[in-house]
Coordinates of C-alpha atoms (C1' of nucleotides) in Angstrom, one line a residue:
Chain S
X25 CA 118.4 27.7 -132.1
X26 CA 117.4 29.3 -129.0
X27 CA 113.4 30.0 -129.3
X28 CA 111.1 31.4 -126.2
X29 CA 107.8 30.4 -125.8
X30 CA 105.3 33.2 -124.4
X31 CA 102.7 31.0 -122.1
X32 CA 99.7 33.4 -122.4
X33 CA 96.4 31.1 -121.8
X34 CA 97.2 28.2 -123.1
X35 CA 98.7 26.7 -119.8
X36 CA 99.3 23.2 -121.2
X37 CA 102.1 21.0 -122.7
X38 CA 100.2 18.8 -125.3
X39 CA 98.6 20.1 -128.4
X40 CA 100.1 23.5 -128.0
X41 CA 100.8 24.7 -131.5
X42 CA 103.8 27.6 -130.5
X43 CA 105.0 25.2 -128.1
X44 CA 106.0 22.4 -130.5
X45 CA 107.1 24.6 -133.0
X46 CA 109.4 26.2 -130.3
X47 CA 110.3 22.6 -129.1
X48 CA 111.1 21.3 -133.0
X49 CA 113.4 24.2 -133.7
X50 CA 115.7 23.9 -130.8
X51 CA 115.9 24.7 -127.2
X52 CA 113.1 26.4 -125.2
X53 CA 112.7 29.0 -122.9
X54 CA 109.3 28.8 -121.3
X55 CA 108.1 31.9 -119.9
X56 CA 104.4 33.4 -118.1
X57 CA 104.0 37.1 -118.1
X58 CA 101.5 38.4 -115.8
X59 CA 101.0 41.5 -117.8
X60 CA 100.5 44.7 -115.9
X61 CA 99.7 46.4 -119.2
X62 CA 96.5 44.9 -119.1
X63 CA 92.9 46.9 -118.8
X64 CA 90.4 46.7 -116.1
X65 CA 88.1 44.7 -118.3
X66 CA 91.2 42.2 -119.3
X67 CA 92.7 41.8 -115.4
X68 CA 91.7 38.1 -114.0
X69 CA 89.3 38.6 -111.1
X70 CA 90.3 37.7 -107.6
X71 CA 88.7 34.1 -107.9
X72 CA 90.6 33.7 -111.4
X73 CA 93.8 35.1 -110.1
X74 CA 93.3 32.0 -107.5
X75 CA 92.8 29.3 -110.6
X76 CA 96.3 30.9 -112.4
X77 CA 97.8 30.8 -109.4
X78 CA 97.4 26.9 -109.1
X79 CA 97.9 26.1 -113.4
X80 CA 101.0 28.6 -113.2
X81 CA 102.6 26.2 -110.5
X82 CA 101.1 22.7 -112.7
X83 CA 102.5 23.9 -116.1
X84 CA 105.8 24.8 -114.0
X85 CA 106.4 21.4 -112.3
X86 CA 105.6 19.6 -115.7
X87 CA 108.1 21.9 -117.3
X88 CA 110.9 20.8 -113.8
X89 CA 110.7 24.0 -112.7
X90 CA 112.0 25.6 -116.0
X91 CA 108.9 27.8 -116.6
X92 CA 110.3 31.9 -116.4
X93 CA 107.5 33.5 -114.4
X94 CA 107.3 37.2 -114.4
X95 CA 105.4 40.2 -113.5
X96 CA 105.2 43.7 -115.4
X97 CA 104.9 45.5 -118.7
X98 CA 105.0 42.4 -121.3
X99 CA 106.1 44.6 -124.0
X100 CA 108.8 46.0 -121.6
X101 CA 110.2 42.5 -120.7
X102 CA 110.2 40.6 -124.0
X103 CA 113.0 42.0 -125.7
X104 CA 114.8 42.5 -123.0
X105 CA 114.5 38.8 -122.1
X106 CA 115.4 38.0 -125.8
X107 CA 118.7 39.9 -125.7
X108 CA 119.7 38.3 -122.2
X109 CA 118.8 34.8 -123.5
X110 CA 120.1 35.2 -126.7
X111 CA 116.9 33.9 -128.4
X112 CA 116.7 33.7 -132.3
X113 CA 113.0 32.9 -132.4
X114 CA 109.3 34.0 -130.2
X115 CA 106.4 32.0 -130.2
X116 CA 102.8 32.0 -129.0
X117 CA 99.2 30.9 -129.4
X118 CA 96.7 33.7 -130.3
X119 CA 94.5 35.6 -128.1
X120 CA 91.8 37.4 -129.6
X121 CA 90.5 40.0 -127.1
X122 CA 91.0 43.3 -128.2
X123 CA 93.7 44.7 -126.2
X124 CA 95.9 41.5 -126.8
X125 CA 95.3 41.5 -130.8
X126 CA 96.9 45.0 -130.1
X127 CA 99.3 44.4 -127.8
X128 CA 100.6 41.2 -129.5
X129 CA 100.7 43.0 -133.2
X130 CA 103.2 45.7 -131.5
X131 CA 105.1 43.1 -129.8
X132 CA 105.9 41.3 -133.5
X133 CA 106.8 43.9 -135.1
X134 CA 109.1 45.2 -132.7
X135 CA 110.8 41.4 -132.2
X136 CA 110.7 41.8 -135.7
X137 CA 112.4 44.9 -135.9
X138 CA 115.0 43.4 -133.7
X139 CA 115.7 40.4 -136.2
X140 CA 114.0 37.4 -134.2
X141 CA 111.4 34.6 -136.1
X142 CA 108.0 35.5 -134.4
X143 CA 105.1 33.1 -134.6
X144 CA 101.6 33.4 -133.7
X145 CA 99.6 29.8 -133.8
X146 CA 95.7 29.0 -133.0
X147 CA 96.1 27.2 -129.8
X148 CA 92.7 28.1 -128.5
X149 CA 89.6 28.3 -131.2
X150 CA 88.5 25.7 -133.6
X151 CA 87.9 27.9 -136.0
X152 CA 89.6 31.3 -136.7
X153 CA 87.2 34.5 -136.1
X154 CA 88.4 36.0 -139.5
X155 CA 87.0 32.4 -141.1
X156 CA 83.6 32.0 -139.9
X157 CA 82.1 35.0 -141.6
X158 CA 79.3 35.2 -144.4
X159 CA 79.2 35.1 -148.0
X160 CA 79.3 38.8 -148.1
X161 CA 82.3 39.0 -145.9
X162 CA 80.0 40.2 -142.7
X163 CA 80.1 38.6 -139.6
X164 CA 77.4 36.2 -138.2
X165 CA 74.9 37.8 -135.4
X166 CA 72.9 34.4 -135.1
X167 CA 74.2 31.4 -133.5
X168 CA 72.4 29.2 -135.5
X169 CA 73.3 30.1 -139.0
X170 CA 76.9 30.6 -137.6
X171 CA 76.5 26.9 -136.1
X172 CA 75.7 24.9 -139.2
X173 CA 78.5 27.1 -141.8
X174 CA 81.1 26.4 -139.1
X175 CA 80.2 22.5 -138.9
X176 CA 79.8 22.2 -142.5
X177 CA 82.8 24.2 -144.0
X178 CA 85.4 24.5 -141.2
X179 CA 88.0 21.9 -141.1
X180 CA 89.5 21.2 -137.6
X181 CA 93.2 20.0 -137.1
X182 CA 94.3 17.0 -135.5
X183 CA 95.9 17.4 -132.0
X184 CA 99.3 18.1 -131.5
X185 CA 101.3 15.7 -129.8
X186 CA 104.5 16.9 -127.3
X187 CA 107.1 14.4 -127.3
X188 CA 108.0 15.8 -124.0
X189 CA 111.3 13.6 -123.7
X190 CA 112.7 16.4 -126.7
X191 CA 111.5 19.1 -124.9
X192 CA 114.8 20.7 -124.0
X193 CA 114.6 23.9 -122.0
X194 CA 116.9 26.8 -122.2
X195 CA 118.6 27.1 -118.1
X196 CA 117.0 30.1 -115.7
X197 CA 119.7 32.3 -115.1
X198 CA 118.3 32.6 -111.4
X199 CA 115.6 31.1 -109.5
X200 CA 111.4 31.6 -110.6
X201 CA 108.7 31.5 -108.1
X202 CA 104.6 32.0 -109.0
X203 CA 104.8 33.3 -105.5
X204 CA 105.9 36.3 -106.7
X205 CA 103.2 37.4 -108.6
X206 CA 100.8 37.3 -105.5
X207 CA 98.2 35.4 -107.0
X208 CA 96.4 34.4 -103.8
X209 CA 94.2 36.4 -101.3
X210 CA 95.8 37.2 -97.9
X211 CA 92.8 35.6 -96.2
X212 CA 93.3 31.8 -98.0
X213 CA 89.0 31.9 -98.9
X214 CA 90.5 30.3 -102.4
X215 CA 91.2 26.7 -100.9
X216 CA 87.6 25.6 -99.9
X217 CA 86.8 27.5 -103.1
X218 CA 89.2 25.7 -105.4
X219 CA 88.7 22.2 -103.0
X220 CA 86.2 20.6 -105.5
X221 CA 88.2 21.7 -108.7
X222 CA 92.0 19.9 -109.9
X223 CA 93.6 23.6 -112.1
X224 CA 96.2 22.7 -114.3
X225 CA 96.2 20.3 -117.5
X226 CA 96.4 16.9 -115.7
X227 CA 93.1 18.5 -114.3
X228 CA 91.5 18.7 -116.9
X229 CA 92.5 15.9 -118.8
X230 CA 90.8 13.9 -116.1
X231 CA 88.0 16.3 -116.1
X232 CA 87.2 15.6 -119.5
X233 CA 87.6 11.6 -119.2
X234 CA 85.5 11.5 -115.8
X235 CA 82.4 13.7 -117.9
X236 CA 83.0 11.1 -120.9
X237 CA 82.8 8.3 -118.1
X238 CA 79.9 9.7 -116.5
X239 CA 78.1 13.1 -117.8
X240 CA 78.2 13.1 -121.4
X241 CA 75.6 10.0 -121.8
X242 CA 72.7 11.8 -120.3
X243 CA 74.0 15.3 -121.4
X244 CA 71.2 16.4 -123.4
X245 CA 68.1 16.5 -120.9
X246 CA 71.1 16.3 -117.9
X247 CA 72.7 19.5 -118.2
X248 CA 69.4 21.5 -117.5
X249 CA 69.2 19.9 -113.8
X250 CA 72.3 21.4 -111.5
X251 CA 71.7 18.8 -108.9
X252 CA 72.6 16.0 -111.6
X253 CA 76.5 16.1 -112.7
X254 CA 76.0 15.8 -116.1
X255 CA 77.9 19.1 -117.3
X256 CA 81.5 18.8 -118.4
X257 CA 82.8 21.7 -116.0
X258 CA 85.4 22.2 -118.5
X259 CA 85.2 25.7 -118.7
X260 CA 87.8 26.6 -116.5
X261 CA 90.2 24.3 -118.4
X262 CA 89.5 25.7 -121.4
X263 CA 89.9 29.6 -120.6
X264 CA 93.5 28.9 -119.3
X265 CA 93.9 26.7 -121.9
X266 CA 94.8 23.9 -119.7
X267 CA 92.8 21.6 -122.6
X268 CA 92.2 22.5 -126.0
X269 CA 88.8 22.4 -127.9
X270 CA 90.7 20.4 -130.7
X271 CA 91.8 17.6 -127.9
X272 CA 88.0 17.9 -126.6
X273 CA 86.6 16.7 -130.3
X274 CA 89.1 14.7 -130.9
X275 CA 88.5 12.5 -127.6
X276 CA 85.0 12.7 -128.6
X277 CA 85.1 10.9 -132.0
X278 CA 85.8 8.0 -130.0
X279 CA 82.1 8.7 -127.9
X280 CA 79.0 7.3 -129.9
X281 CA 77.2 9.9 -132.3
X282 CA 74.0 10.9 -130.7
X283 CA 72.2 13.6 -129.7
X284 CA 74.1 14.0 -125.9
X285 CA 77.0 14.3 -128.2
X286 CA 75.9 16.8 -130.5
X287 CA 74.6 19.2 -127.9
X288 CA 78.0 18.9 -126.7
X289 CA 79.5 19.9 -130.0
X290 CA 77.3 22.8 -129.8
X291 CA 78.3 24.0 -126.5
X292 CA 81.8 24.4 -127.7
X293 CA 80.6 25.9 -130.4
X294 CA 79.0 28.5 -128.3
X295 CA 82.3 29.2 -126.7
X296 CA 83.5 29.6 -130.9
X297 CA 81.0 32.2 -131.5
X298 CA 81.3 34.3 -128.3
X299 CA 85.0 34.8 -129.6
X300 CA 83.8 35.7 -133.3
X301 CA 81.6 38.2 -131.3
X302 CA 84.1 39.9 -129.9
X303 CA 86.5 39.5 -132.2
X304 CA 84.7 41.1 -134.7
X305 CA 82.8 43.5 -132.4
X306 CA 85.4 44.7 -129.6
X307 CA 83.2 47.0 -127.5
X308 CA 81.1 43.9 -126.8
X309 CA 81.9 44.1 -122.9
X310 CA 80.9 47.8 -122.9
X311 CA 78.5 48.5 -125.2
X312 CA 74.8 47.1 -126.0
X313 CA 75.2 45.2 -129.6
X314 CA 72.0 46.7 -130.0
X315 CA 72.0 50.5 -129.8
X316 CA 68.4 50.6 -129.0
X317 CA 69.2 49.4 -125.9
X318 CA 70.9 52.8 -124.7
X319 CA 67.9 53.9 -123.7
X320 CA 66.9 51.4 -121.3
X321 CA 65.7 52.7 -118.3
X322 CA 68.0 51.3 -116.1
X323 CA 67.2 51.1 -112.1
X324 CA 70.3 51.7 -109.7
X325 CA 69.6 50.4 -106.4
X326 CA 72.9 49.2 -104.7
X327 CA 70.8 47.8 -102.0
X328 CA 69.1 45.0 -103.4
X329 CA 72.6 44.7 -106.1
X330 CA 74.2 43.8 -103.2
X331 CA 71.5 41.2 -102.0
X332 CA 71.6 39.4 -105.5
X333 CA 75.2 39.2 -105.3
X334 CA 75.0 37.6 -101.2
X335 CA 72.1 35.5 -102.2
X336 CA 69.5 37.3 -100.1
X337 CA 66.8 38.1 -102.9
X338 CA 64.3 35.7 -100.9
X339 CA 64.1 33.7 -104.0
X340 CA 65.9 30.2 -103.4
X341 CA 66.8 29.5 -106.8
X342 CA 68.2 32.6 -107.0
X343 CA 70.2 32.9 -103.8
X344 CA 71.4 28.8 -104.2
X345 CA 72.9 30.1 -107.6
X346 CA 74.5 33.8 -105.9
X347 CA 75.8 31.3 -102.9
X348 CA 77.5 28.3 -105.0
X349 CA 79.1 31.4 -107.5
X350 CA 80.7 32.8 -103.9
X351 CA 81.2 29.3 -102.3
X352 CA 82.8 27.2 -105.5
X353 CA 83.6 30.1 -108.1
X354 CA 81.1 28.5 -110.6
X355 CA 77.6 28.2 -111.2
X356 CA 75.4 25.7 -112.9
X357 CA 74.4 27.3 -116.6
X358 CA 70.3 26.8 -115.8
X359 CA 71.5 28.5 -112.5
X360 CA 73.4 31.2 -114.5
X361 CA 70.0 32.1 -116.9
X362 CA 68.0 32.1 -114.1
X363 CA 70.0 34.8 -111.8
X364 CA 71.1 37.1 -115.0
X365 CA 67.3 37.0 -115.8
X366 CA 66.2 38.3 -112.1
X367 CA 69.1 41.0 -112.0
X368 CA 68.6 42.7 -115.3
X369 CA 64.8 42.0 -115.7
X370 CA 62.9 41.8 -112.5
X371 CA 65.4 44.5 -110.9
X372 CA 65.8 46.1 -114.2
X373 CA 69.8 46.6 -113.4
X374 CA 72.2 47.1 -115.9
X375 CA 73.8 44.0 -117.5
X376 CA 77.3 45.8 -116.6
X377 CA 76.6 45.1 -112.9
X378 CA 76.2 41.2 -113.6
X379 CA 78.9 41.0 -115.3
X380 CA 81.4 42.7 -113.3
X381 CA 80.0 40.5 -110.3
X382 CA 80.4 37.1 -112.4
X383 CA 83.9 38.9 -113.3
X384 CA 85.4 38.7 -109.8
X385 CA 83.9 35.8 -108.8
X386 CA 84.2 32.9 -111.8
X387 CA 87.0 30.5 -111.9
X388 CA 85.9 30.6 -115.7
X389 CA 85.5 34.5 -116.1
X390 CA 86.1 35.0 -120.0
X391 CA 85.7 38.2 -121.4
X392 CA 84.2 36.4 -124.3
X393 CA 81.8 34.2 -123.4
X394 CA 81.2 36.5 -120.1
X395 CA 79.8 39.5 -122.1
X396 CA 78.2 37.6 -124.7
X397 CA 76.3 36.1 -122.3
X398 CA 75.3 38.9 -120.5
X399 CA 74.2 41.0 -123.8
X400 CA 72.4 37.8 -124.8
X401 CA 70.4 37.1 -121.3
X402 CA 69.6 41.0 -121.8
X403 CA 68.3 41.0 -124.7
X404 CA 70.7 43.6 -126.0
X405 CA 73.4 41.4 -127.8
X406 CA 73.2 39.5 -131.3
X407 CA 70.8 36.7 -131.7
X408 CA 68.6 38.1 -128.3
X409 CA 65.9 36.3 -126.7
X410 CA 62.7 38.4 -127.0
X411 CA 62.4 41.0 -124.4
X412 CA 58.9 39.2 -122.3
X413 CA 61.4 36.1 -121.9
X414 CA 61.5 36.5 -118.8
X415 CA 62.4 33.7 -116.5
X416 CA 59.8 32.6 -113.0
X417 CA 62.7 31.8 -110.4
X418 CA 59.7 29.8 -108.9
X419 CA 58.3 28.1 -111.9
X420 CA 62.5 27.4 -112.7
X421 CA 63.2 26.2 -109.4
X422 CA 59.9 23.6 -109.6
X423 CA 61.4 22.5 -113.4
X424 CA 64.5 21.9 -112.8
X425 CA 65.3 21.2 -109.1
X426 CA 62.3 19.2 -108.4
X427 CA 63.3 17.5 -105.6
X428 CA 65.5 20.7 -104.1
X429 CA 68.8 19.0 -103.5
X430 CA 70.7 21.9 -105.3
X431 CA 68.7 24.9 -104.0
X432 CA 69.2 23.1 -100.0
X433 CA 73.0 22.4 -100.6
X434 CA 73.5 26.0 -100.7
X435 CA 70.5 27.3 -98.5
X436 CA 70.9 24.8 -95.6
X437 CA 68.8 27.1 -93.9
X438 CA 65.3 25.8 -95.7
X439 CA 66.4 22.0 -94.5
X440 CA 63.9 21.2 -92.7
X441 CA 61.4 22.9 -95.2
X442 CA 58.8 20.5 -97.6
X443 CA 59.4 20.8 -101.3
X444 CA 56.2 22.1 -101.9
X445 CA 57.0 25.8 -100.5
X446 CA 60.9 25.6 -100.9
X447 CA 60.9 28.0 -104.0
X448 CA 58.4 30.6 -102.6
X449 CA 58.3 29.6 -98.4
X450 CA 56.2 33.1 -97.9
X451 CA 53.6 31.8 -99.1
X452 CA 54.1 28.6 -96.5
X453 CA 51.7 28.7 -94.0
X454 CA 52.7 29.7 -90.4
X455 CA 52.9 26.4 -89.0
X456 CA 54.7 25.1 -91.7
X457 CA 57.5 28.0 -91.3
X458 CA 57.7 27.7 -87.2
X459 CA 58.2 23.5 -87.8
X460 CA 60.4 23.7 -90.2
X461 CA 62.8 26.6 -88.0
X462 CA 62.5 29.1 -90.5
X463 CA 61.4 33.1 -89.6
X464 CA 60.9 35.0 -92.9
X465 CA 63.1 37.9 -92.5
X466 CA 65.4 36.7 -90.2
X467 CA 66.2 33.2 -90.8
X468 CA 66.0 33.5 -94.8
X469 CA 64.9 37.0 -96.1
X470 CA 61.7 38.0 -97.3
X471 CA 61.3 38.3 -100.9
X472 CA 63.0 41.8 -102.0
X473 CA 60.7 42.0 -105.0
X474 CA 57.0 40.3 -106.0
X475 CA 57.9 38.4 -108.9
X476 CA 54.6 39.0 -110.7
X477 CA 54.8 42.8 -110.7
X478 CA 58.5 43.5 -111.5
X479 CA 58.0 41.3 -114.4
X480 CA 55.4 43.8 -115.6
X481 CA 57.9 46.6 -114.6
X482 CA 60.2 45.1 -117.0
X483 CA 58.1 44.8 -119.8
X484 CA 57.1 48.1 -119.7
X485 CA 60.7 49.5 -119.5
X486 CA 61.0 47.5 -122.8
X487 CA 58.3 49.1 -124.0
X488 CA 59.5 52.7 -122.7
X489 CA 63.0 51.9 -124.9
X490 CA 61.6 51.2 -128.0
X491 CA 59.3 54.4 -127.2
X492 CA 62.4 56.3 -126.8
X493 CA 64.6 54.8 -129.4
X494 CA 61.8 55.8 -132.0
X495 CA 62.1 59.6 -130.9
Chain L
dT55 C1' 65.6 40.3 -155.6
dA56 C1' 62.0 39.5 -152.9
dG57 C1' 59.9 36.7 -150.0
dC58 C1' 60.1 33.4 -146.4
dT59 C1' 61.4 31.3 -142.1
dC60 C1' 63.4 31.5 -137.9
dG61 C1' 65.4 33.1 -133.6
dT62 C1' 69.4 27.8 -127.3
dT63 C1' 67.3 27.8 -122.7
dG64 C1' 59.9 31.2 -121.2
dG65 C1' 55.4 32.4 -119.0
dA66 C1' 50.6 32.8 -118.6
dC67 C1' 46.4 31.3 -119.6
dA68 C1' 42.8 28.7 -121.6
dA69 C1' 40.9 24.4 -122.8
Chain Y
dT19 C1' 47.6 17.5 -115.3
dT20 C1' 48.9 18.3 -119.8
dT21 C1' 48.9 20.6 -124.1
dG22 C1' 48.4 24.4 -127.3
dT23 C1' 48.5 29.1 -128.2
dC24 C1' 49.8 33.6 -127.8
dC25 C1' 52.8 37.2 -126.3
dA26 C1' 55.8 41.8 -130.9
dA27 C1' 57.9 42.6 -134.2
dC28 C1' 62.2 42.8 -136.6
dG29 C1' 66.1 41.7 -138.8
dA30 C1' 69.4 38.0 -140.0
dG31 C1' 70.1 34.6 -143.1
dC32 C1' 68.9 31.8 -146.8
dT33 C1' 66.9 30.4 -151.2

DNA sequence: TAGCTCGTTGGACAA
DNA sequence: TTTGTCCAACGAGCT
């Protein structure tokens, strides 16, 4: 029995459900499809196109170079590779944003149709969307709640383990290349990007027992300080699939139970219910969760949009966070609050805008977790913080970058500058700028906004929704 | 059912 | 310097 395995993002060999049920019926034929059927909202950004680039080619030298790597209409190309193989059987792990659920339930029944076996596994949640709803059948707005039925009712499976010596793969009738689907930018900006990361499942296995090693004792308090490495940086893995959440907690019940551990949980978790979110409400990266948020009065101002995204606000927490998102294709998650909170509150731009920017530029873009996340530092999604939350990038920068090593490993500019003034240096006194080599406005920008009054703008354009919303 | 509690990540200000 | 309190109000979720 002849059965082809559709990689999708799950771009790993071990504990891949489809895979091993493709691998225990018979021969394999791997295959990537980089589907050009896809939606603007779907399509990896140029940064993520860089990551798949580098996983396509790791999942294709641990496969010998058997992996089928193709570009077009996936719905086109399937059963025409099915005929031309003569496969008897189709599997694949689940995606569950809302083209894909479509795409992939019109792609079974047409297999289908056609007289193949076609199987759909959970390669890529530890819980199923459709489970984790209420009593009355609704789905959960609030983490919390959502949190404690998941860990208390929700059994997870055991990993899946790939005797990869039985793996055998169906021959390519002609050479594959992941050079042919263009992955990579014509300017190569994508190797110092990528320099610091390892893409691909040997990646992150190491990722995830170097964070065990070394992140995961202190990651409770830790992960709020972006100059300490004491997140996992797994969330690249996981979007491609590279790892699985299930391998993640297994590995784990071997760490100690404490708190570090349990915030951990939780952030996967997190990753859980920004699925369930958009599972079960599909216009989440389009549409406010909360309809009272139509009538925001949004500002367009493409001029100081396009100094948030070059890090030049004049606010060094800010710009540190823009610059290491540009430089590294990532950004530290206290980072990440604090920049969505200066771009949609104190410059009252639209949540879209942050999310198309974080879009193109994360190694980890997900359009789950991305638009939760924006709805959620908006205010507009389920479980939103209360409008006057509004995040001080000085205050923020003092908290948790004390002694500035973060905010000056991205703004080498303000070296030389003491830590007393490095989160606002205009209000350094002269002598203090000229011997530390700085010129406001030229050397490091003046402040595009006064913190103190946009936040009042902000809460007034909260106020002058709910005014509006009541009409 | 009705009532109660709580909501990932904060800021400003007073004491 | 640190700590406590308020900033609104509402709706989700639970008992």
């Amino acid at each position: 029995m002849r059965t082809l395995h559709w990689f999708r993002n799950d771009l790993r060999l071990q504990d891949n459900p489809g895979l091993a049920l493709a691998c225990e019926q018979g021969e394999v034929l791997p295959v990537f499809i980089f589907d050009t059927d896809e939606p603007a909202e779907s399509v990896p950004g140029a940064a993520s196109r860089a990551w798949l680039d580098r996983s396509l080619r790791a999942l294709s030298s641990s496969l010998g170079g058997g992996l089928l790597v193709l570009k077009g209409s996936a719905e086109g190309l399937l059963p025409d590779l099915c005929h031309r193989y003569s496969i008897d059987a189709v599997t694949w792990n689940r995606s569950y944003e809302p083209f894909a659920i479509a795409r992939d339930t019109r792609i079974k029944q047409s297999l289908k149709a056609d007289g193949l076996t076609v199987t759909s596994s959970n390669g890529a949640l530890l819980y199923e969307p459709w489970e984790s709803v209420k009593k009355d059948g609704t789905p959960y707005r609030v983490f919390t709640p959502f949190y404690k039925h998941c860990r208390a009712n929700l059994a997870t499976r055991a990993p899946i383990n790939l005797k990869t010596k039985r793996l055998r793969l169906v021959p390519l009738e002609g050479p594959s290349n992941v050079d042919a689907l263009h992955l990579t930018p014509s300017v190569p900006w994508d190797e110092t990007m990528l320099s610091d990361w390892a893409p691909g499942e040997a990646g992150a296995l190491a990722r995830l027992e170097a964070f065990l090693a070394s992140g995961i004792g202190s990651y409770r308090l830790g992960r709020d300080y972006p100059a300490q490495q004491s997140v996992s940086r797994l969330s690249p893995h996981l979007h491609f699939g590279e790892i699985s959440p299930h391998l993640i907690l297994a590995r784990l019940a071997d760490a100690p139970i404490d708190d570090n551990l349990e915030h951990f949980v939780k952030e996967l978790v997190w990753r859980e219910f920004a699925h369930h979110l958009l599972y079960h409400f599909p216009e989440l990266p389009s549409k406010n969760l909360q309809e009272k948020f139509d009538w925001f009065p949004w500002v367009e101002d493409p001029v100081r949009l396009k100094a948030w995204q070059s890090g030049q606000t004049g606010y060094p927490i800010v710009d540190a966070g823009m610059r290491e998102l540009w430089q590294t294709g990532s950004m530290h998650n206290r980072v990440r609050m604090i920049v969505a909170s200066f771009l949609v509150k104190n410059l009252t731009q639209h949540w879209h805008h942050g999310l198309q920017w974080f879009w193109d530029c994360l190694v980890d873009a997900d359009l789950a977790s991305n638009s939760a996340s924006w709805q959620w530092c908006a205010g507009s999604g389920a479980d939103a913080a209360p409008y006057f939350r509004i995040f001080n990038p000085i205050t923020q920068g003092q908290r948790f970058d004390p002694d500035g090593t973060y905010t000056k490993r991205f703004l080498p500019e303000l070296e030389a500058l003491p830590k007393q003034y490095l989160f606002d240096p205009w209000n350094a006194p002269h002598d203090v700028l000229s011997a530390s080599g700085i010129v406001l406005g030229k050397d490091y920008p003046a402040p595009i906004v006064d913190v103190k009054s946009s936040r009042e703008h902000a809460l007034q354009a909260f106020a002058e929704m709910k005014r509006r919303a009541m009409l």
